[in-house]
Coordinates of C-alpha atoms in Angstrom, one line a residue:
Chain A
M19 CA 0.0 0.0 0.0
S20 CA 1.3 3.4 -0.9
W21 CA 2.0 5.9 1.9
F22 CA 0.3 8.6 -0.1
K23 CA -3.3 8.4 -0.7
R24 CA -5.2 10.8 -2.9
I25 CA -8.4 11.8 -1.2
K26 CA -9.9 13.8 -3.9
A27 CA -9.8 12.8 -7.6
G28 CA -8.1 15.1 -10.1
I29 CA -9.1 18.7 -10.6
T30 CA -12.3 19.4 -8.8
T31 CA -13.1 23.0 -9.7
R32 CA -16.5 23.1 -11.2
T33 CA -17.0 25.1 -14.4
L34 CA -19.2 27.5 -12.5
E35 CA -16.4 28.4 -10.1
K36 CA -13.7 28.7 -12.6
K37 CA -12.1 32.1 -12.6
E38 CA -10.9 34.2 -15.5
T39 CA -7.1 34.0 -15.5
P40 CA -5.6 37.2 -14.3
E41 CA -3.3 39.1 -16.7
G42 CA 0.1 37.8 -15.9
L43 CA 3.6 38.6 -17.1
W44 CA 3.7 35.7 -19.5
H45 CA 1.5 34.5 -22.2
K46 CA 1.3 30.9 -23.5
C47 CA 0.0 30.5 -27.0
A48 CA -3.2 28.4 -27.0
S49 CA -2.2 26.8 -30.3
C50 CA 1.6 26.2 -30.3
K51 CA 2.2 26.6 -26.5
R52 CA 5.0 29.1 -27.1
I53 CA 5.6 31.3 -24.1
A54 CA 6.2 35.0 -24.7
P55 CA 6.2 38.0 -22.4
M56 CA 2.7 39.4 -22.1
K57 CA 3.9 42.9 -23.1
D58 CA 5.2 41.7 -26.4
H59 CA 2.1 39.6 -27.0
I60 CA -0.1 42.7 -26.5
E61 CA 2.2 44.7 -28.8
R62 CA 1.6 42.1 -31.5
N63 CA -2.1 42.6 -31.1
Y64 CA -2.5 39.3 -29.4
V65 CA -1.1 37.3 -32.3
C66 CA 1.4 34.6 -31.7
E67 CA 4.8 35.4 -33.0
K68 CA 5.6 31.8 -33.9
C69 CA 2.5 30.3 -35.3
G70 CA 0.4 33.4 -36.1
Y71 CA -2.5 32.2 -33.9
H72 CA -5.0 35.0 -33.3
E73 CA -6.1 35.0 -29.7
R74 CA -9.7 35.9 -29.2
I75 CA -10.0 39.5 -28.0
G76 CA -12.9 41.8 -27.3
S77 CA -14.1 45.2 -28.2
K78 CA -11.8 47.0 -25.7
D79 CA -8.8 45.6 -27.5
Y80 CA -10.1 46.1 -31.0
F81 CA -10.9 49.7 -30.3
K82 CA -7.4 50.2 -28.9
I83 CA -5.9 48.6 -31.9
L84 CA -7.8 50.6 -34.4
F85 CA -8.8 54.0 -33.1
D86 CA -6.0 56.6 -33.1
E87 CA -4.6 57.0 -29.6
N88 CA -7.5 54.9 -28.4
Q89 CA -9.8 57.9 -28.7
F90 CA -13.4 57.2 -29.6
T91 CA -17.0 58.0 -28.6
E92 CA -19.1 55.1 -27.7
I93 CA -22.8 55.4 -28.6
N94 CA -25.8 53.8 -27.1
A95 CA -23.8 52.2 -24.3
G96 CA -26.9 52.3 -22.1
L97 CA -28.9 49.7 -24.1
V98 CA -29.5 46.6 -22.1
S99 CA -31.6 43.5 -22.7
D100 CA -35.1 43.2 -21.5
D101 CA -36.8 39.9 -21.0
P102 CA -39.8 40.2 -23.3
L103 CA -40.7 36.5 -23.1
N104 CA -40.0 36.0 -19.4
F105 CA -37.7 33.2 -20.6
S106 CA -36.5 30.5 -18.3
D107 CA -34.7 27.3 -19.1
T108 CA -32.4 25.7 -16.5
K109 CA -31.8 29.3 -15.4
K110 CA -33.7 32.5 -15.8
Y111 CA -32.7 34.7 -18.7
T112 CA -32.5 37.7 -16.3
D113 CA -30.1 35.8 -14.1
R114 CA -27.9 34.9 -17.1
L115 CA -27.9 38.6 -18.1
E116 CA -27.0 39.8 -14.6
E117 CA -24.2 37.3 -14.4
A118 CA -22.8 38.2 -17.8
I119 CA -22.9 41.9 -17.0
K120 CA -21.1 41.3 -13.7
K121 CA -18.5 39.0 -15.2
T122 CA -17.7 41.0 -18.3
H123 CA -18.4 44.6 -17.2
L124 CA -20.2 45.0 -20.4
N125 CA -23.9 45.8 -21.0
D126 CA -24.3 43.5 -24.0
A127 CA -22.4 41.5 -26.6
V128 CA -21.7 44.4 -28.9
R129 CA -20.3 47.9 -28.5
T130 CA -20.6 50.7 -31.1
A131 CA -18.2 53.6 -31.2
Y132 CA -16.9 56.1 -33.7
G133 CA -13.6 57.8 -33.9
K134 CA -10.6 58.2 -36.3
I135 CA -8.3 55.6 -37.7
N136 CA -5.2 57.2 -39.2
S137 CA -7.2 60.4 -39.3
N138 CA -10.2 58.8 -41.2
D139 CA -13.6 58.7 -39.7
L140 CA -14.9 55.2 -38.9
M141 CA -17.8 53.8 -37.0
I142 CA -17.1 50.4 -35.4
A143 CA -19.5 47.9 -34.1
C144 CA -17.5 45.2 -32.3
M145 CA -18.7 42.1 -30.5
D146 CA -17.6 40.6 -27.3
F147 CA -17.7 36.8 -27.2
S148 CA -17.4 36.8 -23.5
F149 CA -20.9 38.1 -23.2
I150 CA -23.2 35.1 -23.6
G151 CA -21.2 33.9 -26.6
G152 CA -21.5 37.1 -28.5
S153 CA -25.1 36.2 -29.1
M154 CA -27.4 38.5 -31.0
G155 CA -30.5 39.7 -29.2
S156 CA -32.6 42.8 -29.5
V157 CA -29.8 45.0 -28.1
M158 CA -27.3 43.9 -30.7
G159 CA -29.8 44.5 -33.5
E160 CA -30.7 47.9 -32.2
K161 CA -27.1 49.0 -31.6
I162 CA -26.1 48.0 -35.1
S163 CA -29.2 49.6 -36.5
R164 CA -28.6 52.9 -34.7
A165 CA -24.9 52.8 -35.7
I166 CA -26.1 52.6 -39.4
D167 CA -28.4 55.6 -38.8
E168 CA -25.5 57.5 -37.4
C169 CA -23.3 56.5 -40.3
I170 CA -25.8 57.9 -42.7
V171 CA -26.1 61.2 -40.8
K172 CA -22.3 61.5 -40.4
K173 CA -21.4 60.0 -43.8
T174 CA -19.0 57.7 -42.0
P175 CA -18.0 54.2 -43.2
L176 CA -19.0 51.3 -41.0
L177 CA -16.9 48.4 -39.8
V178 CA -18.6 45.5 -38.0
I179 CA -16.3 43.1 -36.2
S180 CA -18.3 39.9 -35.8
K181 CA -17.5 37.3 -33.1
S182 CA -20.7 35.5 -32.3
G183 CA -22.3 32.1 -31.9
G184 CA -25.4 33.4 -33.6
A185 CA -28.9 34.3 -32.4
R186 CA -29.7 34.6 -28.7
M187 CA -32.2 31.8 -28.1
M188 CA -33.6 33.4 -24.9
E189 CA -35.1 36.1 -27.0
A190 CA -36.5 33.5 -29.5
A191 CA -38.2 35.2 -32.5
F192 CA -37.1 38.6 -31.4
S193 CA -33.5 37.5 -31.9
L194 CA -34.4 35.9 -35.3
M195 CA -35.9 39.2 -36.4
Q196 CA -32.6 41.0 -35.7
M197 CA -31.3 39.4 -38.9
A198 CA -34.1 41.1 -40.8
K199 CA -33.6 44.3 -39.0
T200 CA -29.9 44.7 -39.5
S201 CA -29.9 43.4 -43.1
S202 CA -32.8 45.7 -44.2
K203 CA -31.1 48.7 -42.5
L204 CA -27.9 47.9 -44.5
T205 CA -29.9 48.6 -47.7
L206 CA -30.3 52.2 -46.5
L207 CA -26.5 52.5 -46.0
S208 CA -25.9 51.1 -49.4
K209 CA -28.3 53.5 -51.0
E210 CA -26.3 56.4 -49.5
K211 CA -23.1 54.8 -51.0
I212 CA -21.4 54.6 -47.7
P213 CA -18.9 51.7 -47.5
Y214 CA -19.6 48.9 -45.1
F215 CA -16.7 46.6 -44.1
S216 CA -17.4 43.3 -42.4
L217 CA -14.6 41.6 -40.4
M218 CA -15.3 38.0 -39.3
T219 CA -13.3 36.8 -36.4
D220 CA -13.3 33.5 -34.5
P221 CA -16.1 32.4 -34.3
T222 CA -18.8 33.8 -36.7
T223 CA -21.7 31.5 -37.1
G224 CA -25.5 31.2 -37.2
G225 CA -27.7 34.2 -37.6
V226 CA -24.8 36.7 -37.7
T227 CA -23.3 34.9 -40.7
A228 CA -26.7 34.7 -42.3
S229 CA -27.2 38.4 -42.1
F230 CA -24.9 41.4 -41.8
A231 CA -21.6 39.6 -41.5
M232 CA -21.8 38.2 -45.1
L233 CA -23.2 41.5 -46.5
G234 CA -20.1 43.7 -46.5
D235 CA -19.0 45.7 -49.5
V236 CA -15.8 44.1 -48.5
N237 CA -15.9 40.8 -46.5
M238 CA -12.7 40.0 -44.6
A239 CA -11.7 37.6 -41.9
E240 CA -8.9 37.0 -39.5
P241 CA -6.8 33.9 -40.3
G242 CA -8.0 30.6 -38.8
A243 CA -11.4 31.8 -37.7
L244 CA -14.4 29.5 -37.6
I245 CA -16.9 30.9 -40.1
G246 CA -20.1 29.2 -41.0
F247 CA -23.9 29.0 -40.9
A248 CA -24.4 25.8 -39.1
G249 CA -22.0 24.9 -36.4
P250 CA -19.5 22.1 -37.2
R251 CA -21.1 19.7 -34.7
V252 CA -24.5 20.1 -36.4
V253 CA -22.9 19.6 -39.8
K254 CA -21.1 16.5 -38.6
E255 CA -24.3 15.0 -37.1
T256 CA -26.1 15.7 -40.4
I257 CA -23.7 14.1 -42.7
R258 CA -22.6 11.4 -40.2
K259 CA -19.0 11.6 -41.4
D260 CA -15.9 13.3 -40.1
L261 CA -15.5 16.8 -41.4
P262 CA -12.6 17.5 -43.8
K263 CA -9.6 19.2 -42.3
G264 CA -9.9 23.0 -42.3
F265 CA -13.6 22.9 -42.9
Q266 CA -15.3 26.3 -42.1
T267 CA -12.1 28.1 -41.5
S268 CA -11.4 31.5 -42.9
E269 CA -9.2 29.9 -45.5
F270 CA -11.9 27.5 -46.5
V271 CA -14.5 30.3 -46.8
L272 CA -12.0 32.4 -48.9
E273 CA -11.4 29.4 -51.2
H274 CA -15.1 29.0 -51.8
G275 CA -15.4 32.7 -52.7
F276 CA -17.2 34.3 -49.8
L277 CA -14.4 36.5 -48.5
D278 CA -12.5 39.2 -50.3
F279 CA -9.4 38.5 -48.3
I280 CA -7.9 37.3 -45.0
I281 CA -6.1 39.9 -43.0
D282 CA -3.6 39.5 -40.2
R283 CA -4.7 41.5 -37.2
R284 CA -1.3 43.3 -37.2
Q285 CA -2.0 44.7 -40.6
L286 CA -5.7 45.4 -40.0
K287 CA -5.5 49.1 -39.3
K288 CA -3.3 49.7 -42.3
R289 CA -5.6 47.7 -44.6
L290 CA -8.7 49.4 -43.4
T291 CA -7.1 52.8 -43.9
S292 CA -6.3 51.9 -47.5
L293 CA -9.8 50.7 -48.1
I294 CA -11.4 53.8 -46.6
T295 CA -9.1 56.0 -48.8
F296 CA -9.9 53.9 -51.9
F297 CA -13.6 54.2 -51.5
K298 CA -13.4 57.9 -50.7
N299 CA -11.3 58.9 -53.8
Chain B
M144 CA -55.9 9.7 -42.5
N145 CA -53.3 9.9 -39.9
Y146 CA -54.2 10.8 -36.3
L147 CA -51.9 12.4 -33.7
D148 CA -52.2 11.2 -30.1
F149 CA -54.4 14.0 -29.0
E150 CA -56.6 13.5 -32.0
K151 CA -57.6 10.0 -30.9
P152 CA -61.1 10.9 -29.8
I153 CA -61.7 12.3 -33.3
E154 CA -60.4 9.1 -34.9
E155 CA -62.8 7.0 -32.8
L156 CA -65.8 9.1 -33.6
T157 CA -64.9 9.3 -37.3
T158 CA -64.5 5.5 -37.5
L159 CA -67.8 5.0 -35.7
L160 CA -69.5 7.5 -38.0
E161 CA -68.2 5.8 -41.1
K162 CA -69.4 2.4 -39.9
T163 CA -72.8 3.8 -39.1
K164 CA -73.1 5.4 -42.5
E165 CA -72.1 2.1 -44.0
I166 CA -75.0 0.4 -42.2
A167 CA -77.3 3.2 -43.4
S168 CA -76.2 2.7 -47.0
K169 CA -77.3 -1.0 -46.8
G170 CA -80.6 0.4 -45.8
K171 CA -81.6 -2.3 -43.4
V172 CA -81.9 -0.3 -40.2
G173 CA -82.9 3.3 -39.6
V174 CA -79.8 5.0 -38.2
S175 CA -80.2 8.6 -39.4
K176 CA -80.7 9.8 -35.8
A177 CA -77.6 8.1 -34.7
I178 CA -75.7 9.6 -37.5
A179 CA -76.8 13.1 -36.7
E180 CA -75.9 12.5 -33.1
L181 CA -72.4 11.3 -34.0
E182 CA -71.8 14.2 -36.4
E183 CA -72.7 16.6 -33.6
K184 CA -70.4 14.8 -31.2
L185 CA -67.6 14.9 -33.8
I186 CA -67.9 18.6 -34.2
Q187 CA -68.0 19.1 -30.4
A188 CA -64.9 16.9 -30.0
K189 CA -63.1 18.9 -32.7
K190 CA -64.1 22.2 -31.0
D191 CA -62.9 20.9 -27.6
I192 CA -59.6 19.6 -28.9
Y193 CA -58.7 22.3 -31.4
G194 CA -59.9 25.1 -29.1
N195 CA -57.5 24.2 -26.4
L196 CA -54.2 23.3 -28.1
T197 CA -50.9 23.6 -26.3
P198 CA -48.0 25.2 -28.1
W199 CA -46.4 21.8 -28.5
Q200 CA -49.6 20.3 -30.0
R201 CA -49.6 23.2 -32.5
V202 CA -46.0 22.3 -33.4
Q203 CA -47.2 18.7 -34.0
L204 CA -50.1 19.9 -36.1
S205 CA -47.7 22.0 -38.2
R206 CA -46.0 18.8 -39.1
H207 CA -49.1 16.7 -39.5
P208 CA -48.5 14.1 -42.2
D209 CA -51.8 14.9 -43.9
R210 CA -51.2 18.7 -43.9
P211 CA -51.1 20.2 -47.4
Y212 CA -47.7 21.4 -48.7
S213 CA -46.8 24.4 -50.9
L214 CA -47.4 22.8 -54.4
E215 CA -51.0 21.8 -53.5
Y216 CA -51.7 25.3 -52.3
I217 CA -50.2 26.9 -55.4
Q218 CA -52.0 24.5 -57.8
S219 CA -55.3 25.1 -56.2
I220 CA -55.0 28.9 -55.7
T221 CA -53.8 29.4 -59.4
D222 CA -56.6 27.0 -60.6
N223 CA -53.8 24.8 -62.1
T224 CA -52.4 27.6 -64.3
F225 CA -49.1 27.4 -62.4
I226 CA -46.0 27.1 -64.4
E227 CA -43.0 26.0 -62.4
L228 CA -39.6 27.6 -63.1
F229 CA -36.5 25.8 -62.0
G230 CA -32.9 26.4 -61.2
D231 CA -30.7 29.1 -59.8
R232 CA -28.8 29.6 -63.1
N233 CA -25.7 28.8 -61.3
I234 CA -25.2 25.3 -59.9
G235 CA -28.5 23.5 -59.9
D236 CA -32.2 23.2 -58.9
D237 CA -33.1 22.9 -55.3
K238 CA -36.0 20.5 -54.9
A239 CA -36.7 21.8 -51.3
V240 CA -38.2 25.0 -52.8
V241 CA -40.6 25.4 -55.7
G242 CA -41.3 28.6 -57.6
G243 CA -43.1 29.9 -60.6
M244 CA -46.0 31.9 -61.9
G245 CA -49.7 31.4 -61.9
M246 CA -52.9 33.3 -62.6
V247 CA -55.1 34.2 -59.7
N248 CA -58.4 35.9 -60.5
G249 CA -56.9 37.6 -63.6
Q250 CA -53.6 38.6 -62.0
T251 CA -50.2 37.0 -62.3
I252 CA -48.5 36.1 -59.1
M253 CA -45.0 34.7 -58.5
F254 CA -45.2 32.0 -55.9
I255 CA -42.2 30.7 -54.0
G256 CA -42.8 27.8 -51.6
Q257 CA -40.7 25.5 -49.4
Q258 CA -41.8 22.0 -50.4
K259 CA -42.0 18.9 -48.3
G260 CA -42.8 15.4 -49.5
S261 CA -45.6 13.1 -48.3
T262 CA -44.0 9.7 -48.9
T263 CA -40.6 8.6 -47.7
K264 CA -39.2 8.8 -51.2
Q265 CA -40.7 12.3 -51.8
R266 CA -39.5 13.5 -48.5
Q267 CA -35.9 12.6 -49.4
Y268 CA -36.3 14.1 -52.9
R269 CA -37.5 17.3 -51.3
N270 CA -34.8 17.1 -48.6
F271 CA -37.5 17.4 -45.9
G272 CA -38.1 21.0 -47.0
M273 CA -34.5 22.0 -46.0
M274 CA -33.1 24.4 -48.6
N275 CA -29.6 24.6 -49.8
P276 CA -27.9 27.9 -50.9
E277 CA -29.0 27.3 -54.5
G278 CA -32.6 27.2 -53.3
Y279 CA -32.3 30.7 -51.8
R280 CA -30.6 31.9 -55.0
K281 CA -33.4 30.3 -57.1
A282 CA -36.0 32.0 -55.0
L283 CA -34.2 35.3 -55.2
R284 CA -33.8 35.0 -59.0
L285 CA -37.6 34.4 -59.3
M286 CA -38.4 37.4 -57.1
K287 CA -36.2 39.6 -59.2
L288 CA -37.9 38.3 -62.3
A289 CA -41.2 39.2 -60.7
E290 CA -39.9 42.6 -59.8
K291 CA -38.8 43.2 -63.4
F292 CA -42.3 42.6 -64.7
N293 CA -44.1 44.2 -61.8
K294 CA -45.7 41.1 -60.5
P295 CA -46.4 40.5 -56.8
V296 CA -44.7 37.7 -54.9
V297 CA -46.2 35.3 -52.4
T298 CA -43.9 33.1 -50.4
L299 CA -45.1 30.0 -48.6
I300 CA -43.0 29.0 -45.6
D301 CA -42.7 25.4 -44.4
T302 CA -39.3 24.3 -43.3
P303 CA -37.6 22.6 -40.4
G304 CA -34.6 24.9 -41.2
A305 CA -32.0 25.6 -43.8
Y306 CA -30.0 22.5 -44.6
P307 CA -26.9 22.2 -42.4
G308 CA -24.9 20.1 -44.8
L309 CA -21.3 20.1 -45.9
E310 CA -22.0 21.3 -49.5
A311 CA -24.4 23.9 -48.1
E312 CA -21.5 25.4 -46.1
E313 CA -19.2 25.2 -49.1
R314 CA -21.7 27.0 -51.3
G315 CA -22.3 29.7 -48.7
Q316 CA -25.5 29.0 -46.9
G317 CA -25.0 32.0 -44.7
E318 CA -24.4 34.4 -47.6
A319 CA -27.3 33.0 -49.6
I320 CA -29.8 33.6 -46.7
A321 CA -28.3 37.0 -45.9
R322 CA -28.5 38.1 -49.6
S323 CA -32.0 37.0 -49.8
I324 CA -33.1 38.8 -46.7
Y325 CA -31.3 41.9 -47.9
E326 CA -32.7 41.9 -51.4
M327 CA -36.2 41.0 -50.3
S328 CA -36.3 44.1 -48.0
K329 CA -36.0 46.3 -51.1
L330 CA -38.1 44.6 -53.7
E331 CA -40.3 47.1 -55.4
I332 CA -43.3 44.8 -55.8
P333 CA -45.8 43.7 -53.0
V334 CA -44.5 40.7 -51.1
I335 CA -46.7 38.5 -48.9
C336 CA -45.2 35.8 -46.7
I337 CA -47.3 33.0 -45.3
I338 CA -46.2 30.4 -42.8
I339 CA -48.2 27.3 -43.7
G340 CA -46.3 24.8 -41.5
E341 CA -43.0 25.1 -39.8
G342 CA -41.2 28.4 -39.7
A343 CA -37.7 27.4 -38.4
S344 CA -35.1 30.1 -38.0
G345 CA -33.0 31.6 -40.7
G346 CA -34.2 28.9 -43.1
A347 CA -37.7 30.4 -42.9
L348 CA -36.6 34.0 -42.7
G349 CA -34.6 33.6 -45.9
I350 CA -37.8 33.9 -47.8
G351 CA -39.7 35.6 -45.1
I352 CA -39.2 39.4 -45.6
G353 CA -42.5 40.9 -46.8
D354 CA -45.0 43.7 -46.6
R355 CA -47.2 41.3 -44.7
V356 CA -46.2 38.2 -42.8
L357 CA -49.1 36.0 -42.0
M358 CA -49.3 32.7 -40.1
L359 CA -51.8 29.9 -40.4
E360 CA -53.5 29.1 -37.1
N361 CA -51.6 25.9 -36.4
T362 CA -48.1 26.8 -37.3
W363 CA -45.0 28.0 -35.5
Y364 CA -42.2 30.5 -36.2
S365 CA -39.1 31.0 -34.1
V366 CA -35.4 31.1 -34.0
I367 CA -35.0 27.4 -33.3
S368 CA -37.2 24.2 -33.1
P369 CA -38.4 23.3 -29.7
E370 CA -36.5 20.0 -29.9
S371 CA -33.1 21.7 -30.7
C372 CA -33.8 24.4 -28.1
S373 CA -34.4 21.7 -25.5
S374 CA -31.2 19.9 -26.5
I375 CA -29.1 23.0 -26.3
L376 CA -30.5 24.8 -23.2
W377 CA -31.7 21.8 -21.2
R378 CA -29.1 19.5 -22.6
S379 CA -31.7 16.8 -23.2
W380 CA -34.4 16.1 -25.8
D381 CA -37.1 15.6 -23.2
F382 CA -38.0 19.3 -22.6
K383 CA -39.5 20.0 -26.0
E384 CA -43.0 20.8 -24.6
K385 CA -41.4 23.2 -22.1
A386 CA -39.2 24.7 -24.9
A387 CA -42.3 25.1 -27.1
D388 CA -44.0 27.1 -24.3
A389 CA -40.9 29.2 -23.5
L390 CA -40.2 30.2 -27.2
K391 CA -43.7 31.8 -27.7
L392 CA -43.7 30.4 -31.1
T393 CA -47.4 30.0 -31.9
A394 CA -49.3 32.3 -34.3
T395 CA -51.2 33.9 -31.4
D396 CA -48.0 34.6 -29.5
M397 CA -46.2 35.9 -32.5
L398 CA -49.1 38.3 -33.3
S399 CA -49.4 39.5 -29.8
L400 CA -45.6 40.2 -29.8
S401 CA -46.2 42.1 -33.0
L402 CA -43.7 40.0 -34.9
V403 CA -46.2 38.9 -37.6
D404 CA -49.1 40.8 -39.1
G405 CA -51.9 38.4 -38.9
I406 CA -53.3 34.9 -38.4
I407 CA -55.1 33.0 -41.1
P408 CA -57.8 30.7 -39.5
E409 CA -57.8 27.1 -40.4
P410 CA -60.9 24.9 -40.9
L411 CA -62.3 23.3 -37.8
G412 CA -60.0 20.3 -37.3
G413 CA -57.0 21.9 -38.8
A414 CA -55.7 22.5 -42.4
H415 CA -55.2 18.7 -42.8
S416 CA -58.9 17.9 -42.2
N417 CA -60.1 20.0 -45.2
H418 CA -57.5 20.9 -47.8
E419 CA -59.9 22.6 -50.3
E420 CA -61.4 24.8 -47.6
M421 CA -57.9 25.8 -46.5
F422 CA -56.8 26.7 -50.0
G423 CA -59.9 28.8 -50.4
I424 CA -59.2 30.8 -47.2
V425 CA -55.6 31.4 -48.1
K426 CA -56.5 32.5 -51.6
E427 CA -59.0 35.0 -50.2
Y428 CA -56.3 36.4 -47.8
I429 CA -53.8 36.7 -50.6
L430 CA -56.3 38.6 -52.8
N431 CA -57.4 40.9 -50.0
T432 CA -53.9 41.6 -48.8
L433 CA -52.7 42.3 -52.3
A434 CA -55.5 44.8 -52.9
E435 CA -54.4 46.6 -49.7
L436 CA -50.7 46.6 -50.7
K437 CA -51.3 47.9 -54.2
K438 CA -52.6 51.2 -52.7
F439 CA -49.0 52.2 -51.8
T440 CA -46.3 53.3 -54.1
P441 CA -43.3 51.0 -54.3
A442 CA -41.2 53.5 -52.4
A443 CA -43.8 53.7 -49.6
R444 CA -44.0 50.0 -49.4
I445 CA -40.3 49.6 -49.1
E446 CA -40.1 52.2 -46.5
R447 CA -42.9 50.7 -44.4
R448 CA -41.3 47.2 -44.8
I449 CA -37.9 48.3 -43.6
N450 CA -39.4 50.4 -40.8
R451 CA -41.6 47.4 -39.7
F452 CA -38.6 45.0 -39.4
S453 CA -36.4 47.8 -37.9
S454 CA -38.9 48.3 -35.1
M455 CA -38.7 44.7 -33.9
G456 CA -36.9 44.2 -30.6
V457 CA -37.4 44.8 -26.9
F458 CA -34.7 46.5 -24.8
I459 CA -34.1 49.0 -22.1
D460 CA -32.3 52.3 -22.7
L461 CA -30.6 53.2 -19.5
E462 CA -29.5 56.5 -20.9
K463 CA -33.1 57.8 -21.1
E464 CA -33.3 57.9 -17.3
M465 CA -29.8 59.4 -16.8
T466 CA -28.3 62.8 -16.5
P467 CA -25.8 63.6 -19.3
A468 CA -22.9 63.1 -16.8
E469 CA -24.2 59.7 -15.8
A470 CA -24.7 58.7 -19.4
A471 CA -21.1 59.8 -20.1
S472 CA -19.9 57.4 -17.5
L473 CA -21.4 54.5 -19.3
N474 CA -18.9 54.9 -22.1
R475 CA -16.2 52.8 -20.5

C-alpha cells in the first residue's frame, strides 16, 4: 500500500467556479504553446509570433488597436436586454444577463463607437464573445441599426467586427428578427453609397453569418477563424461523417469565394485605412 | 388519414360514424338519428380539442403528415395555371423549394414555396423542406424576375430549417440567406409571406421578408425548433414541450408580440382535415392583402417594410433615465 493516498480525484473546480485568468507577465499560445512576455504579445495585437495564432480578443482591444490614440466616442452604451418572453430554461434569462454583466463589465455582446483611424472617420460595431457567446438579441440589432443611422447622418463608413455564436435563443423570435432588422437597414446605408466593411473573427456562425456579416461591401476575416452558418457539430451530425480538415475556417471560406481577403490583425488598421481611402477617392 | 395522439377521440368518432353510415347505406336499419348525433359529437370533439391546443400540440399539427404542402396550395390557388420555373442559373435546382408563376383571378402572381414530401421517397427528394444555398438563390432569381415585370410575390414557408450540410456550407448557406433577406427588403413589388407549416429560424426568414407576414393558425415560427432548443438549453431532448412554451412560437404569441401581421384561420379540425377549404381561405387572404398593398407606391411599401422590421426588438435604454454626466460614465 502506498504511503500517499489521494483523497480527492483530479481537478475538482466546477465550471461554475472557474475564474478568469488574471493578466500575468507571461502568455502561453493556445495553439503552439510558445511562451512569450505578455507585453510583447499585446504589442503584436495578441497574435502569436511563432504560429500566427490570433487569440480571441474583445471590443476593448479592437478599439485600442484601431482607433487613433484609443480615442473614440461610444454610442448607445446604455442599451441593455429586457426579457420580453419571461424566458427561463435551467436558469432564468434575467439571471444569465445579470451574471454576464457582472463577469464582463459589459452591457451587451456588442459595443458601437466612432472615432478616427489614421485620421479617417470610422464607426465600429464590435462584438464581445465573453458576453453570452456574443449572441445576437434585440440590443445587438438595435445598436447596429442605430450605428447605421449614425453613419448615414455623419457619412461615416461602417466596420462590423463579428464574433458570435449566432442568435440569442432566450429572445426567441425577437433575436431571429434582428437578422431582418440589420440586413434591411444595410440597404439604406448602401443607398447612400457609404462603405460597409465586415470583419469576421473567431467564431462567426449562425444568424450573424446569415445576415450582416456576409453582406459587407468588403468581406474580410482574421486567419484561422471559424466561419459558417451551421456549427461544425451540427454539420457532422447531419452528414454522419468526419469533417474535412480546415472545414469552415477563414481559408476555406475564402477558397469558396465568400471572402475578399484574409487579414492578419497586425495589418488590420493599415488595410482598413487603405480601403477607406480607396472608396473615398 | 393519420391521427396524432391528442386527435384519438376524433379518430374513434370518425370510424364510428363511417361504420354507421355504411350500415345506413345498406338500408336495413334506420340510423339517421344516430348519424346526426355522431356528427354533432364529432364537431364538439373537434371544437374541444382544437380550441385548447398547447404550443407543442400546434407544433405537432404544423408537421401533421396529412397537412397540405406548398405545391398543393399553389396548384389550387392558381386554378392549375401554375408554371414551375426551375434552377438558380448557377449550380442547380433545389427541390426543397418550388417557384413559378400562376394566374389568380386575372392577375399574375409569382409563388415561391418551401416543399416537403408526403412519402418517404418524396421526403428525401425534397430534402424534408430544408433548402440549400442554391434554393435561396433560385428564390431570389424568381423574385427579381417578378420585380422586373411588376408582379407581386407570395412566399409559402414550411421548413424545419436551412440544410446544415457540408456542401451547403461550401456554397455559402449564410451568404445565400443574408443576400435573400437583404434583397427582399428592397423589392419594389408587393411581397406577402405566409407560414403554412414550420417556420424554423434563418431557413424560414430567408424567404420571409415581406410587406405582410401571415401565419396559419396551427403553425410555428421561431429562432429554433423546440427539440433543438431543448437539447441546447436543457441538454436533453425531453423538454420539447417546455421549450415550445418558452419560445412563444405560436401564431397567437407571434401576433401579440407584433412580430407577424396576422393569423389565417384554419378549418375546424386543422388544415389537414379539409384541404380545399384551407386553400380557399388562403386565396382570399392573398387577394385581400394584395389589394391593400397595391394602394401604396413601391417606395412607400419599401419604407414601411424596412421600418416594420427595424422596429422589432425589446430592450431597455438606461441613458433615457440618466443625466448627461451619468450617461457619459457609461462609455467605458
